[in-house]
């Protein structure tokens, strides 16, 4: 019983950090202490936090490396932006439209997760990482040659150019290849972002502390033993992978509805993005959800905070990366943290008092 | 009818005939030993019985149902659980969760119920906790329930593996060298635990062992393997006095 209390406590702290951070930002906003630049960063920040959490489910809990998460984000972003654009005049209440878009985006990404997961999850380790990387790139490049238009006769598809859509004169090109989707309703707000982070946390933390989570971690720790106690490896690997993909898709929805023009560039949906998410996860601590949140926030804000230093910006960013890595993973640092942890200090005081 | 009935079991790896024409018959409630020199094919037989390898020939029947060549998880569901020669625990999970992972197929709730913490989640988790603690108590591991499995001392890791296997409620449990790497005291304690498990759960046990003292102490029947074939089979005392066995296994 004691252990469960400890876990619940740790989870509550994690939720608490998110809520407190939200309140502080709201206070700063209302007193006008936040630069417009920072204000613009708030929604992307939420996007990165959700992405880091979702990838941590695969890397930390399932124990497999995926470098294709930007691809799932891309699926969520484009499917939902497409939906919102089409429905803009039909569903005028933005909250309802956004919730529907969110569900659609998450489900679409989850389905892609299953489709890609079935062949790919037979691989492990580096091989899996490379293949997911390739799939991520494929998704991005497919979106770049996709043209979809709408007119009175319905939808038109093409993979060549917008002219070959053969639209009637009053028709509208919705997805315009490399130019992407323009004019998506901007429904994302910081509040929605924080709510999504909490939902993501809720799903992941509760899943980890359940029968399914145990099965997934059992597979991570020892595949052969997991099989020997009757755990279906394929099923649980797919479950972790697709839930993670769906959450990444939700992050994509948030991302898409924050921009007026959504394009699939290497910068936002390429492997750079996947690697960046992985950096958040590794620096925050593999399998440590709270760490992922903190790492994503620090590493997203840092380049902006250092803007004043202009040329030295990326140098300092790199140094911070190295320091965080050392703090989290170096044996000596682990030892030091063990010795100087808050828990220890409190215990010491207690024993000192008793003595 | 025997609980486990193996007929003419065989498998080759390339040109090597690892197991050849092995017959094995184990009655309900028996404690059966499988011995033989290194490389005789003992662990290969375990792997064949649990579906890690598919046999080239032969039939394996558990309680009358044919389980030959089925998947590991189906064989586990049918009622065979095992431990491993090189301990395979879920090492980054708490001791309690290791056993709860073993309870996986016996206690159900859906993913949705798990994520939204619906009433069934709480009820089933409580059942699982009680069941797992019960099993841990049998092996004297209840105080270590919160420890990570990798932090247990060696002897207790072995015990935890048996507890996890028992959690799947098997009809037959296969122990692969349970006493490997144990000192005489630990071995003695383990012998007592195995006996106790057998009586408490009315369990049928098949074990591979090198420690002759353990084998002759608790097994009623033995099969001796050499080069993948059965050298001798029968009651423990008869088998151990068989001159061929003494030559092959114990040395002249």
Coordinates of C-alpha atoms in Angstrom, one line a residue:
Chain A
X1 CA 0.0 0.0 0.0
X2 CA 2.8 2.3 0.9
X3 CA 4.3 2.1 -2.6
X4 CA 1.0 3.1 -4.3
X5 CA 0.8 6.2 -2.1
X6 CA 4.4 7.1 -3.1
X7 CA 3.5 6.8 -6.8
X8 CA 0.3 8.8 -6.4
X9 CA 2.2 11.4 -4.5
X10 CA 4.8 11.7 -7.3
X11 CA 2.1 11.9 -9.9
X12 CA 0.3 14.7 -8.0
X13 CA 3.6 16.6 -7.8
X14 CA 3.9 16.3 -11.6
X15 CA 0.3 17.6 -12.2
X16 CA 1.0 20.3 -9.6
X17 CA 4.1 21.6 -11.4
X18 CA 2.1 22.0 -14.6
X19 CA -0.7 23.8 -12.9
X20 CA 1.6 26.1 -10.9
X21 CA 3.6 26.9 -14.1
X22 CA 0.3 27.8 -15.8
X23 CA -0.8 30.1 -13.0
X24 CA 2.6 31.9 -12.9
X25 CA 2.4 32.4 -16.7
X26 CA -1.1 33.7 -16.4
X27 CA 0.0 36.1 -13.7
X28 CA 2.9 37.3 -15.8
X29 CA 0.5 37.8 -18.7
X30 CA -2.0 39.7 -16.8
X31 CA 0.6 42.1 -15.4
X32 CA 2.1 42.5 -18.8
X33 CA 5.5 41.2 -17.8
X34 CA 5.8 38.8 -20.7
X35 CA 7.3 39.9 -24.0
X36 CA 5.2 39.3 -27.1
X37 CA 7.9 37.0 -28.2
X38 CA 7.5 34.8 -25.1
X39 CA 3.8 35.0 -25.5
X40 CA 4.1 33.6 -29.0
X41 CA 6.2 30.7 -27.6
X42 CA 3.6 29.5 -25.1
X43 CA 1.6 27.3 -27.4
X44 CA 4.7 25.7 -29.1
X45 CA 6.0 25.1 -25.6
X46 CA 2.9 23.0 -24.9
X47 CA 3.3 21.2 -28.2
X48 CA 6.9 20.2 -27.3
X49 CA 6.0 19.1 -23.8
X50 CA 3.2 16.8 -25.2
X51 CA 5.6 15.4 -27.8
X52 CA 8.3 14.7 -25.2
X53 CA 5.8 13.0 -23.0
X54 CA 4.4 10.9 -25.8
X55 CA 7.9 9.9 -27.0
X56 CA 8.9 9.0 -23.4
X57 CA 6.1 6.4 -23.5
X58 CA 7.9 4.6 -26.3
X59 CA 11.5 5.2 -25.2
X60 CA 11.1 5.0 -21.5
X61 CA 8.2 2.6 -20.9
X62 CA 8.4 0.4 -23.9
X63 CA 12.1 0.7 -24.2
X64 CA 12.3 1.2 -27.9
X65 CA 13.8 4.0 -29.9
X66 CA 11.5 5.8 -32.3
X67 CA 12.7 8.6 -34.5
X68 CA 9.5 9.1 -36.4
X69 CA 7.4 11.1 -33.9
X70 CA 7.5 14.2 -36.1
X71 CA 5.8 12.1 -38.7
X72 CA 2.9 11.3 -36.4
X73 CA 2.7 14.9 -35.4
X74 CA 2.5 15.7 -39.1
X75 CA -0.4 13.4 -39.6
X76 CA -2.3 14.9 -36.7
X77 CA -1.5 18.4 -37.8
X78 CA -2.6 18.0 -41.4
X79 CA -5.6 15.8 -40.9
X80 CA -7.0 18.2 -38.3
X81 CA -6.1 21.4 -40.2
X82 CA -7.9 19.9 -43.2
X83 CA -10.9 19.1 -41.1
X84 CA -11.0 22.6 -39.5
X85 CA -10.6 24.3 -42.8
X86 CA -13.5 22.4 -44.3
X87 CA -15.7 22.8 -41.3
X88 CA -15.0 26.4 -40.6
X89 CA -18.3 27.6 -42.0
X90 CA -20.3 24.6 -41.0
X91 CA -19.3 24.4 -37.3
X92 CA -19.0 27.9 -36.1
X93 CA -18.4 27.2 -32.5
X94 CA -14.6 27.1 -32.3
X95 CA -14.5 24.9 -29.2
X96 CA -16.6 22.2 -30.7
X97 CA -14.7 22.3 -33.9
X98 CA -11.4 22.1 -32.1
X99 CA -12.4 19.2 -30.0
X100 CA -13.6 17.3 -33.1
X101 CA -10.4 18.2 -34.9
X102 CA -8.4 17.0 -31.9
X103 CA -10.1 13.7 -31.8
X104 CA -9.7 13.3 -35.6
X105 CA -6.0 14.2 -35.5
X106 CA -5.2 11.9 -32.6
X107 CA -7.2 9.0 -34.1
X108 CA -5.6 9.5 -37.5
X109 CA -2.1 9.5 -36.0
X110 CA -3.0 6.5 -33.8
X111 CA -4.1 4.6 -36.9
X112 CA -0.8 5.5 -38.6
X113 CA 1.0 4.3 -35.5
X114 CA -0.7 0.9 -35.8
X115 CA -0.1 0.7 -39.6
X116 CA 3.5 1.6 -39.3
X117 CA 3.9 -0.4 -36.0
X118 CA 2.8 -3.7 -37.4
X119 CA 5.7 -4.2 -39.8
X120 CA 8.2 -2.0 -37.9
X121 CA 7.9 -3.3 -34.3
X122 CA 9.4 -6.6 -35.3
X123 CA 12.7 -4.8 -35.3
X124 CA 14.5 -3.7 -32.2
X125 CA 17.0 -1.1 -31.1
X126 CA 19.0 0.8 -33.7
X127 CA 17.1 -0.9 -36.6
X128 CA 13.8 0.2 -35.3
X129 CA 15.1 3.7 -34.9
X130 CA 16.3 3.9 -38.5
X131 CA 13.1 2.5 -39.9
X132 CA 10.9 4.9 -37.9
X133 CA 13.1 7.7 -39.0
X134 CA 12.5 6.7 -42.6
X135 CA 8.7 6.4 -42.1
X136 CA 8.7 9.9 -40.6
X137 CA 10.4 11.3 -43.6
X138 CA 8.0 9.4 -45.9
X139 CA 5.0 10.9 -44.2
X140 CA 6.5 14.4 -44.5
X141 CA 7.3 14.0 -48.2
X142 CA 3.9 12.5 -49.0
X143 CA 2.2 15.5 -47.5
X144 CA 4.4 17.8 -49.6
X145 CA 3.1 16.3 -52.9
X146 CA -0.5 16.1 -51.8
X147 CA -3.1 18.4 -53.4
X148 CA -6.7 18.4 -52.3
X149 CA -9.3 20.8 -53.6
X150 CA -13.0 21.2 -52.9
X151 CA -15.8 22.5 -55.2
X152 CA -19.5 21.8 -55.7
X153 CA -18.8 18.4 -57.1
X154 CA -16.9 17.3 -54.0
X155 CA -13.3 16.7 -53.2
X156 CA -10.5 16.4 -55.8
X157 CA -7.2 14.7 -55.2
X158 CA -3.9 15.0 -57.0
X159 CA -0.3 14.3 -56.4
X160 CA 0.9 16.4 -59.3
X161 CA -0.1 20.0 -58.9
X162 CA -3.1 22.2 -58.1
X163 CA -4.1 22.7 -61.8
X164 CA -4.6 19.0 -62.3
X165 CA -7.2 19.0 -59.6
X166 CA -9.6 20.3 -62.4
X167 CA -11.5 22.4 -59.9
X168 CA -14.6 24.4 -61.0
X169 CA -13.9 28.1 -61.0
X170 CA -15.5 28.7 -57.6
X171 CA -13.6 25.7 -56.1
X172 CA -11.0 26.1 -53.4
X173 CA -7.6 24.4 -53.0
X174 CA -7.3 23.3 -49.4
X175 CA -4.1 21.4 -49.3
X176 CA -1.7 22.9 -51.8
X177 CA 1.3 20.7 -51.9
X178 CA 4.5 22.3 -50.5
X179 CA 2.5 25.4 -49.7
X180 CA 0.4 23.4 -47.3
X181 CA -2.8 24.5 -45.7
X182 CA -3.4 28.3 -45.4
X183 CA -6.0 29.9 -43.2
X184 CA -6.6 27.3 -40.6
X185 CA -8.7 28.8 -37.8
X186 CA -6.4 29.7 -35.0
X187 CA -8.1 27.9 -32.2
X188 CA -5.1 26.9 -30.0
X189 CA -4.6 28.8 -26.8
X190 CA -2.2 28.4 -24.0
X191 CA -5.1 27.2 -21.8
X192 CA -6.0 24.5 -24.3
X193 CA -2.3 23.5 -24.5
X194 CA -2.0 23.1 -20.7
X195 CA -5.3 21.1 -20.6
X196 CA -3.9 18.9 -23.3
X197 CA -0.6 18.4 -21.3
X198 CA -2.7 17.4 -18.3
X199 CA -4.7 15.0 -20.4
X200 CA -1.5 13.5 -21.9
X201 CA -0.1 13.1 -18.4
X202 CA -3.3 11.5 -17.1
X203 CA -3.3 9.0 -19.9
X204 CA 0.3 8.1 -19.7
X205 CA 0.7 8.0 -15.9
X206 CA -2.5 6.0 -15.4
X207 CA -1.6 3.6 -18.2
X208 CA 1.8 3.0 -16.8
X209 CA 0.4 2.1 -13.4
X210 CA -2.1 -0.4 -14.7
X211 CA -2.2 -3.9 -16.0
X212 CA -1.3 -2.7 -19.5
X213 CA 1.6 -0.6 -18.3
X214 CA 3.1 -3.5 -16.3
X215 CA 2.9 -5.7 -19.4
X216 CA 4.6 -3.0 -21.5
X217 CA 7.4 -2.6 -18.9
X218 CA 7.7 -6.4 -18.6
X219 CA 8.4 -6.5 -22.3
X220 CA 11.0 -3.7 -21.9
X221 CA 12.8 -5.5 -19.1
X222 CA 12.8 -9.0 -20.5
X223 CA 11.0 -10.0 -23.6
X224 CA 11.5 -13.8 -23.2
X225 CA 10.3 -13.8 -19.6
X226 CA 7.3 -11.7 -20.5
X227 CA 6.3 -14.2 -23.1
X228 CA 6.8 -17.0 -20.6
X229 CA 4.2 -15.5 -18.3
X230 CA 1.7 -15.2 -21.1
X231 CA 2.1 -11.5 -22.1
X232 CA 1.3 -10.9 -25.7
X233 CA 4.3 -9.0 -27.0
X234 CA 3.0 -7.8 -30.3
X235 CA -0.3 -6.5 -28.8
X236 CA 1.4 -4.5 -26.0
X237 CA 4.1 -3.1 -28.2
X238 CA 1.5 -1.9 -30.7
X239 CA -0.6 -0.5 -27.9
X240 CA 2.3 1.6 -26.5
X241 CA 3.4 2.7 -30.0
X242 CA -0.1 3.7 -31.2
X243 CA -1.1 5.5 -28.0
X244 CA 2.2 7.4 -28.2
X245 CA 1.5 8.2 -31.9
X246 CA -2.0 9.4 -31.1
X247 CA -0.7 11.7 -28.4
X248 CA 1.9 13.0 -30.8
X249 CA -0.9 13.6 -33.2
X250 CA -2.8 15.6 -30.6
X251 CA 0.4 17.7 -30.3
X252 CA 0.2 18.2 -34.0
X253 CA -3.4 19.4 -33.8
X254 CA -2.4 22.0 -31.3
X255 CA 0.6 23.0 -33.5
X256 CA -1.5 23.3 -36.6
X257 CA -4.2 25.5 -35.0
X258 CA -1.6 27.9 -33.8
X259 CA -0.4 28.8 -37.3
X260 CA -2.0 30.6 -40.1
X261 CA 0.0 28.6 -42.7
X262 CA 0.8 25.0 -42.1
X263 CA 3.6 23.6 -44.3
X264 CA 5.5 20.3 -43.9
X265 CA 9.1 21.6 -43.8
X266 CA 12.1 19.6 -42.7
X267 CA 12.3 22.1 -39.8
X268 CA 8.9 21.3 -38.2
X269 CA 8.1 17.8 -39.3
X270 CA 11.5 16.4 -40.4
X271 CA 13.9 14.3 -38.5
X272 CA 15.4 17.4 -36.8
X273 CA 12.2 17.7 -34.9
X274 CA 12.2 14.0 -34.0
X275 CA 15.8 14.3 -32.7
X276 CA 14.9 17.4 -30.7
X277 CA 12.0 15.5 -29.0
X278 CA 14.4 12.7 -28.3
X279 CA 16.9 15.2 -26.8
X280 CA 14.1 16.4 -24.4
X281 CA 13.4 12.8 -23.4
X282 CA 17.0 11.8 -22.8
X283 CA 17.9 14.9 -20.9
X284 CA 14.8 14.8 -18.8
X285 CA 15.5 11.3 -17.9
X286 CA 14.3 8.2 -19.8
X287 CA 11.0 7.0 -18.4
X288 CA 10.7 10.1 -16.2
X289 CA 7.7 12.1 -17.2
X290 CA 8.3 15.1 -15.0
X291 CA 11.8 15.3 -16.3
X292 CA 10.5 15.4 -19.9
X293 CA 8.3 18.3 -19.1
X294 CA 11.1 20.3 -17.4
X295 CA 13.6 19.5 -20.2
X296 CA 11.2 20.5 -22.9
X297 CA 10.4 23.8 -21.2
X298 CA 14.0 24.7 -20.5
X299 CA 15.4 23.8 -23.9
X300 CA 12.6 25.6 -25.7
X301 CA 12.9 28.8 -23.7
X302 CA 16.7 28.8 -23.6
X303 CA 17.4 29.9 -27.2
X304 CA 14.9 32.8 -26.7
X305 CA 16.2 33.8 -23.3
X306 CA 19.7 33.9 -24.8
X307 CA 18.7 36.0 -27.8
X308 CA 20.6 38.9 -26.3
X309 CA 23.9 37.1 -26.6
X310 CA 23.3 36.7 -30.3
X311 CA 26.3 34.8 -31.6
X312 CA 27.1 32.9 -28.4
X313 CA 23.5 31.7 -28.2
X314 CA 23.9 28.3 -29.7
X315 CA 27.3 27.8 -27.9
X316 CA 25.6 28.3 -24.5
X317 CA 22.7 26.1 -25.6
X318 CA 25.1 23.3 -26.4
X319 CA 26.9 23.8 -23.0
X320 CA 23.6 23.6 -21.2
X321 CA 22.8 20.4 -23.0
X322 CA 26.1 18.9 -21.9
X323 CA 25.7 20.0 -18.3
X324 CA 22.1 18.7 -18.1
X325 CA 23.3 15.4 -19.5
X326 CA 26.1 15.2 -16.9
X327 CA 23.8 16.1 -14.1
X328 CA 21.3 13.5 -15.1
X329 CA 23.5 10.6 -16.0
X330 CA 27.1 10.8 -14.8
X331 CA 27.7 8.3 -12.1
X332 CA 29.5 10.8 -9.8
X333 CA 26.6 13.2 -10.2
X334 CA 24.1 10.5 -9.3
X335 CA 26.1 9.7 -6.2
X336 CA 26.2 13.3 -5.2
X337 CA 22.5 13.7 -5.7
X338 CA 21.8 10.6 -3.7
X339 CA 23.8 12.1 -0.8
X340 CA 22.3 15.6 -1.0
X341 CA 18.8 14.8 -1.9
X342 CA 16.0 16.6 0.0
X343 CA 14.6 13.3 1.3
X344 CA 17.9 12.5 2.9
X345 CA 18.2 15.9 4.5
X346 CA 14.8 15.6 6.0
X347 CA 15.5 12.1 7.2
X348 CA 18.8 13.2 8.7
X349 CA 17.1 16.0 10.6
X350 CA 14.6 13.6 11.9
X351 CA 17.1 11.1 13.2
X352 CA 19.2 13.9 14.7
X353 CA 16.2 15.1 16.6
X354 CA 15.4 11.6 17.8
X355 CA 18.9 11.1 19.0
Chain B
X1 CA -3.3 -40.4 -17.8
X2 CA 0.0 -38.5 -17.3
X3 CA -0.2 -34.8 -16.9
X4 CA 2.7 -34.2 -19.3
X5 CA 3.1 -36.7 -22.0
X6 CA 6.0 -36.3 -24.4
X7 CA 6.6 -38.8 -27.3
X8 CA 9.5 -39.0 -29.6
X9 CA 10.5 -35.4 -29.2
X10 CA 13.3 -34.2 -31.5
X11 CA 15.0 -31.1 -32.9
X12 CA 18.1 -30.4 -35.0
X13 CA 20.1 -27.2 -35.2
X14 CA 21.8 -27.4 -38.6
X15 CA 23.7 -30.6 -38.5
X16 CA 23.5 -31.0 -34.7
X17 CA 20.9 -33.3 -33.4
X18 CA 20.3 -31.5 -30.1
X19 CA 17.4 -33.6 -28.9
X20 CA 16.5 -37.0 -30.3
X21 CA 13.6 -39.4 -29.6
X22 CA 13.0 -38.3 -26.1
X23 CA 10.0 -39.7 -24.2
X24 CA 8.8 -38.3 -21.0
X25 CA 5.8 -38.9 -18.9
X26 CA 5.0 -37.0 -15.7
X27 CA 2.1 -37.7 -13.4
X28 CA 0.1 -35.1 -11.6
X29 CA 1.8 -34.1 -8.4
X30 CA 5.2 -35.6 -9.2
X31 CA 8.5 -34.0 -8.7
X32 CA 10.6 -35.0 -11.6
X33 CA 14.2 -34.4 -12.3
X34 CA 16.0 -34.0 -15.6
X35 CA 19.7 -34.4 -15.4
X36 CA 22.7 -34.8 -17.7
X37 CA 26.1 -33.4 -18.5
X38 CA 26.6 -30.0 -20.0
X39 CA 25.2 -29.8 -23.5
X40 CA 23.0 -32.9 -23.1
X41 CA 20.0 -30.9 -24.3
X42 CA 18.2 -30.3 -21.0
X43 CA 17.4 -26.6 -21.5
X44 CA 16.6 -27.4 -25.1
X45 CA 13.9 -29.7 -23.9
X46 CA 12.5 -26.9 -21.7
X47 CA 12.5 -24.6 -24.7
X48 CA 10.7 -27.2 -26.8
X49 CA 8.1 -27.7 -24.0
X50 CA 7.5 -24.0 -23.6
X51 CA 7.3 -23.1 -27.3
X52 CA 10.6 -21.2 -27.6
X53 CA 11.6 -23.7 -30.2
X54 CA 9.3 -25.7 -32.4
X55 CA 10.1 -29.4 -32.4
X56 CA 11.0 -31.1 -35.7
X57 CA 9.2 -34.1 -34.6
X58 CA 7.3 -35.6 -31.7
X59 CA 4.1 -34.8 -29.7
X60 CA 3.8 -32.9 -26.5
X61 CA 0.5 -33.3 -24.6
X62 CA -0.5 -31.5 -21.5
X63 CA -3.4 -33.0 -19.6
X64 CA -4.6 -34.6 -22.8
X65 CA -4.4 -31.6 -25.1
X66 CA -1.9 -31.4 -27.8
X67 CA 0.4 -28.3 -27.3
X68 CA 3.1 -29.3 -29.8
X69 CA 4.6 -26.2 -31.5
X70 CA 2.2 -23.7 -30.0
X71 CA 3.2 -20.2 -29.1
X72 CA 4.9 -19.6 -25.8
X73 CA 2.0 -17.5 -24.5
X74 CA -0.6 -20.1 -25.5
X75 CA 1.4 -22.8 -23.8
X76 CA 1.6 -20.7 -20.7
X77 CA -2.2 -20.2 -20.8
X78 CA -2.5 -24.0 -21.3
X79 CA -0.7 -24.4 -18.0
X80 CA 3.1 -24.6 -18.2
X81 CA 5.2 -22.0 -16.5
X82 CA 9.0 -21.8 -16.2
X83 CA 12.0 -20.2 -14.7
X84 CA 15.3 -19.6 -16.5
X85 CA 18.8 -20.8 -16.0
X86 CA 20.1 -17.3 -16.2
X87 CA 17.6 -15.4 -14.1
X88 CA 15.2 -13.3 -16.2
X89 CA 13.4 -11.0 -13.9
X90 CA 11.7 -7.7 -14.8
X91 CA 14.6 -6.0 -13.2
X92 CA 13.5 -2.4 -13.3
X93 CA 10.2 -3.2 -11.8
X94 CA 9.3 -3.6 -8.1
X95 CA 9.2 -7.1 -6.7
X96 CA 5.5 -6.9 -6.3
X97 CA 4.9 -5.8 -9.9
X98 CA 7.0 -8.8 -11.1
X99 CA 4.5 -11.1 -9.5
X100 CA 1.6 -8.9 -10.7
X101 CA 2.9 -9.2 -14.3
X102 CA 2.7 -13.0 -13.8
X103 CA -1.0 -12.5 -12.8
X104 CA -1.6 -10.7 -16.1
X105 CA -3.8 -13.3 -17.7
X106 CA -5.7 -14.3 -14.6
X107 CA -7.1 -10.9 -13.7
X108 CA -8.7 -8.7 -16.3
X109 CA -9.8 -5.2 -16.9
X110 CA -9.8 -3.2 -20.1
X111 CA -7.4 -0.4 -21.0
X112 CA -10.1 2.2 -20.7
X113 CA -11.0 1.0 -17.2
X114 CA -7.3 1.2 -16.4
X115 CA -6.8 4.7 -17.7
X116 CA -9.9 6.2 -16.2
X117 CA -9.6 4.3 -13.0
X118 CA -13.1 2.9 -13.1
X119 CA -14.4 0.8 -10.2
X120 CA -13.3 -2.5 -11.7
X121 CA -9.7 -1.2 -11.9
X122 CA -9.6 -0.6 -8.1
X123 CA -11.3 -3.9 -7.4
X124 CA -9.1 -6.0 -9.6
X125 CA -5.9 -4.2 -8.6
X126 CA -6.8 -4.9 -5.0
X127 CA -7.3 -8.6 -5.8
X128 CA -4.0 -8.7 -7.6
X129 CA -2.1 -7.0 -4.8
X130 CA -3.5 -9.5 -2.3
X131 CA -2.7 -12.5 -4.5
X132 CA 0.8 -11.2 -5.2
X133 CA 1.5 -10.5 -1.5
X134 CA 0.3 -14.0 -0.7
X135 CA 2.7 -15.5 -3.1
X136 CA 5.5 -13.3 -1.9
X137 CA 4.9 -14.4 1.7
X138 CA 5.2 -18.1 0.6
X139 CA 8.7 -17.2 -0.5
X140 CA 9.5 -14.9 2.4
X141 CA 9.8 -11.9 0.1
X142 CA 6.9 -9.8 1.5
X143 CA 9.3 -7.3 3.2
X144 CA 11.0 -6.7 -0.1
X145 CA 7.8 -6.1 -2.1
X146 CA 8.8 -2.4 -2.9
X147 CA 12.4 -3.2 -3.9
X148 CA 13.4 -3.2 -7.5
X149 CA 13.8 -6.8 -8.6
X150 CA 17.5 -6.1 -9.5
X151 CA 18.3 -5.1 -5.9
X152 CA 17.4 -8.4 -4.5
X153 CA 20.2 -10.8 -3.4
X154 CA 20.8 -13.7 -5.8
X155 CA 18.9 -16.4 -3.8
X156 CA 15.8 -14.2 -3.5
X157 CA 15.9 -13.4 -7.2
X158 CA 15.6 -17.1 -7.9
X159 CA 12.7 -17.4 -5.5
X160 CA 11.0 -14.4 -7.1
X161 CA 11.2 -16.1 -10.4
X162 CA 9.5 -19.1 -9.1
X163 CA 6.8 -16.9 -7.4
X164 CA 6.2 -15.1 -10.8
X165 CA 5.9 -18.5 -12.6
X166 CA 3.4 -19.7 -9.9
X167 CA 1.4 -16.5 -10.4
X168 CA 0.3 -17.7 -13.8
X169 CA -1.5 -20.6 -12.0
X170 CA 0.2 -23.4 -14.0
X171 CA -0.5 -27.1 -13.9
X172 CA 3.2 -27.8 -14.4
X173 CA 6.1 -25.7 -13.5
X174 CA 9.6 -26.1 -15.1
X175 CA 12.5 -25.1 -13.0
X176 CA 15.8 -24.6 -14.9
X177 CA 18.7 -25.1 -12.5
X178 CA 17.0 -23.4 -9.5
X179 CA 20.0 -24.0 -7.3
X180 CA 22.7 -22.8 -9.7
X181 CA 25.1 -20.5 -8.0
X182 CA 23.7 -21.1 -4.5
X183 CA 25.7 -22.0 -1.5
X184 CA 24.8 -25.2 0.5
X185 CA 22.6 -23.3 3.0
X186 CA 20.7 -21.6 0.3
X187 CA 20.3 -24.9 -1.6
X188 CA 18.9 -26.5 1.5
X189 CA 16.4 -23.7 2.0
X190 CA 15.4 -23.9 -1.7
X191 CA 14.8 -27.6 -1.4
X192 CA 12.4 -27.0 1.5
X193 CA 10.7 -24.2 -0.5
X194 CA 10.2 -26.5 -3.5
X195 CA 8.8 -29.2 -1.3
X196 CA 6.5 -26.7 0.3
X197 CA 5.3 -25.3 -3.0
X198 CA 4.6 -28.7 -4.2
X199 CA 2.4 -29.5 -1.2
X200 CA 0.7 -26.1 -0.8
X201 CA -0.2 -25.7 -4.5
X202 CA -0.4 -29.5 -5.3
X203 CA 2.0 -28.6 -8.0
X204 CA 3.7 -30.9 -10.5
X205 CA 7.4 -29.9 -11.0
X206 CA 10.0 -30.7 -13.6
X207 CA 13.4 -29.5 -12.7
X208 CA 16.8 -29.5 -14.3
X209 CA 19.6 -29.7 -11.8
X210 CA 23.3 -30.3 -11.5
X211 CA 23.3 -30.5 -7.7
X212 CA 23.1 -34.3 -7.1
X213 CA 22.3 -33.8 -3.4
X214 CA 19.2 -31.7 -4.4
X215 CA 18.2 -34.2 -7.1
X216 CA 18.5 -37.3 -5.0
X217 CA 16.9 -35.5 -2.0
X218 CA 13.6 -34.4 -3.5
X219 CA 13.0 -36.0 -6.9
X220 CA 11.0 -39.2 -7.1
X221 CA 11.8 -39.9 -10.7
X222 CA 14.6 -39.0 -13.0
X223 CA 15.5 -38.8 -16.6
X224 CA 19.1 -38.8 -17.5
X225 CA 20.1 -37.3 -20.8
X226 CA 23.3 -37.7 -22.8
X227 CA 24.0 -36.2 -26.2
X228 CA 20.3 -35.4 -26.6
X229 CA 19.0 -38.9 -25.9
X230 CA 17.6 -40.6 -22.9
X231 CA 20.2 -42.6 -21.1
X232 CA 18.1 -43.8 -18.3
X233 CA 14.7 -43.2 -16.8
X234 CA 12.8 -44.3 -13.7
X235 CA 12.9 -44.1 -9.9
X236 CA 15.7 -41.9 -8.6
X237 CA 17.5 -44.6 -6.6
X238 CA 17.5 -47.0 -9.6
X239 CA 18.7 -44.4 -12.0
X240 CA 21.5 -43.2 -9.8
X241 CA 22.8 -46.7 -9.4
X242 CA 22.7 -47.4 -13.1
X243 CA 26.3 -48.1 -14.2
X244 CA 25.8 -46.2 -17.5
X245 CA 24.6 -43.1 -15.7
X246 CA 27.5 -43.3 -13.3
X247 CA 29.9 -43.4 -16.3
X248 CA 28.3 -40.7 -18.3
X249 CA 27.4 -38.3 -15.6
X250 CA 29.1 -38.9 -12.4
X251 CA 32.4 -40.1 -13.8
X252 CA 34.0 -43.5 -13.2

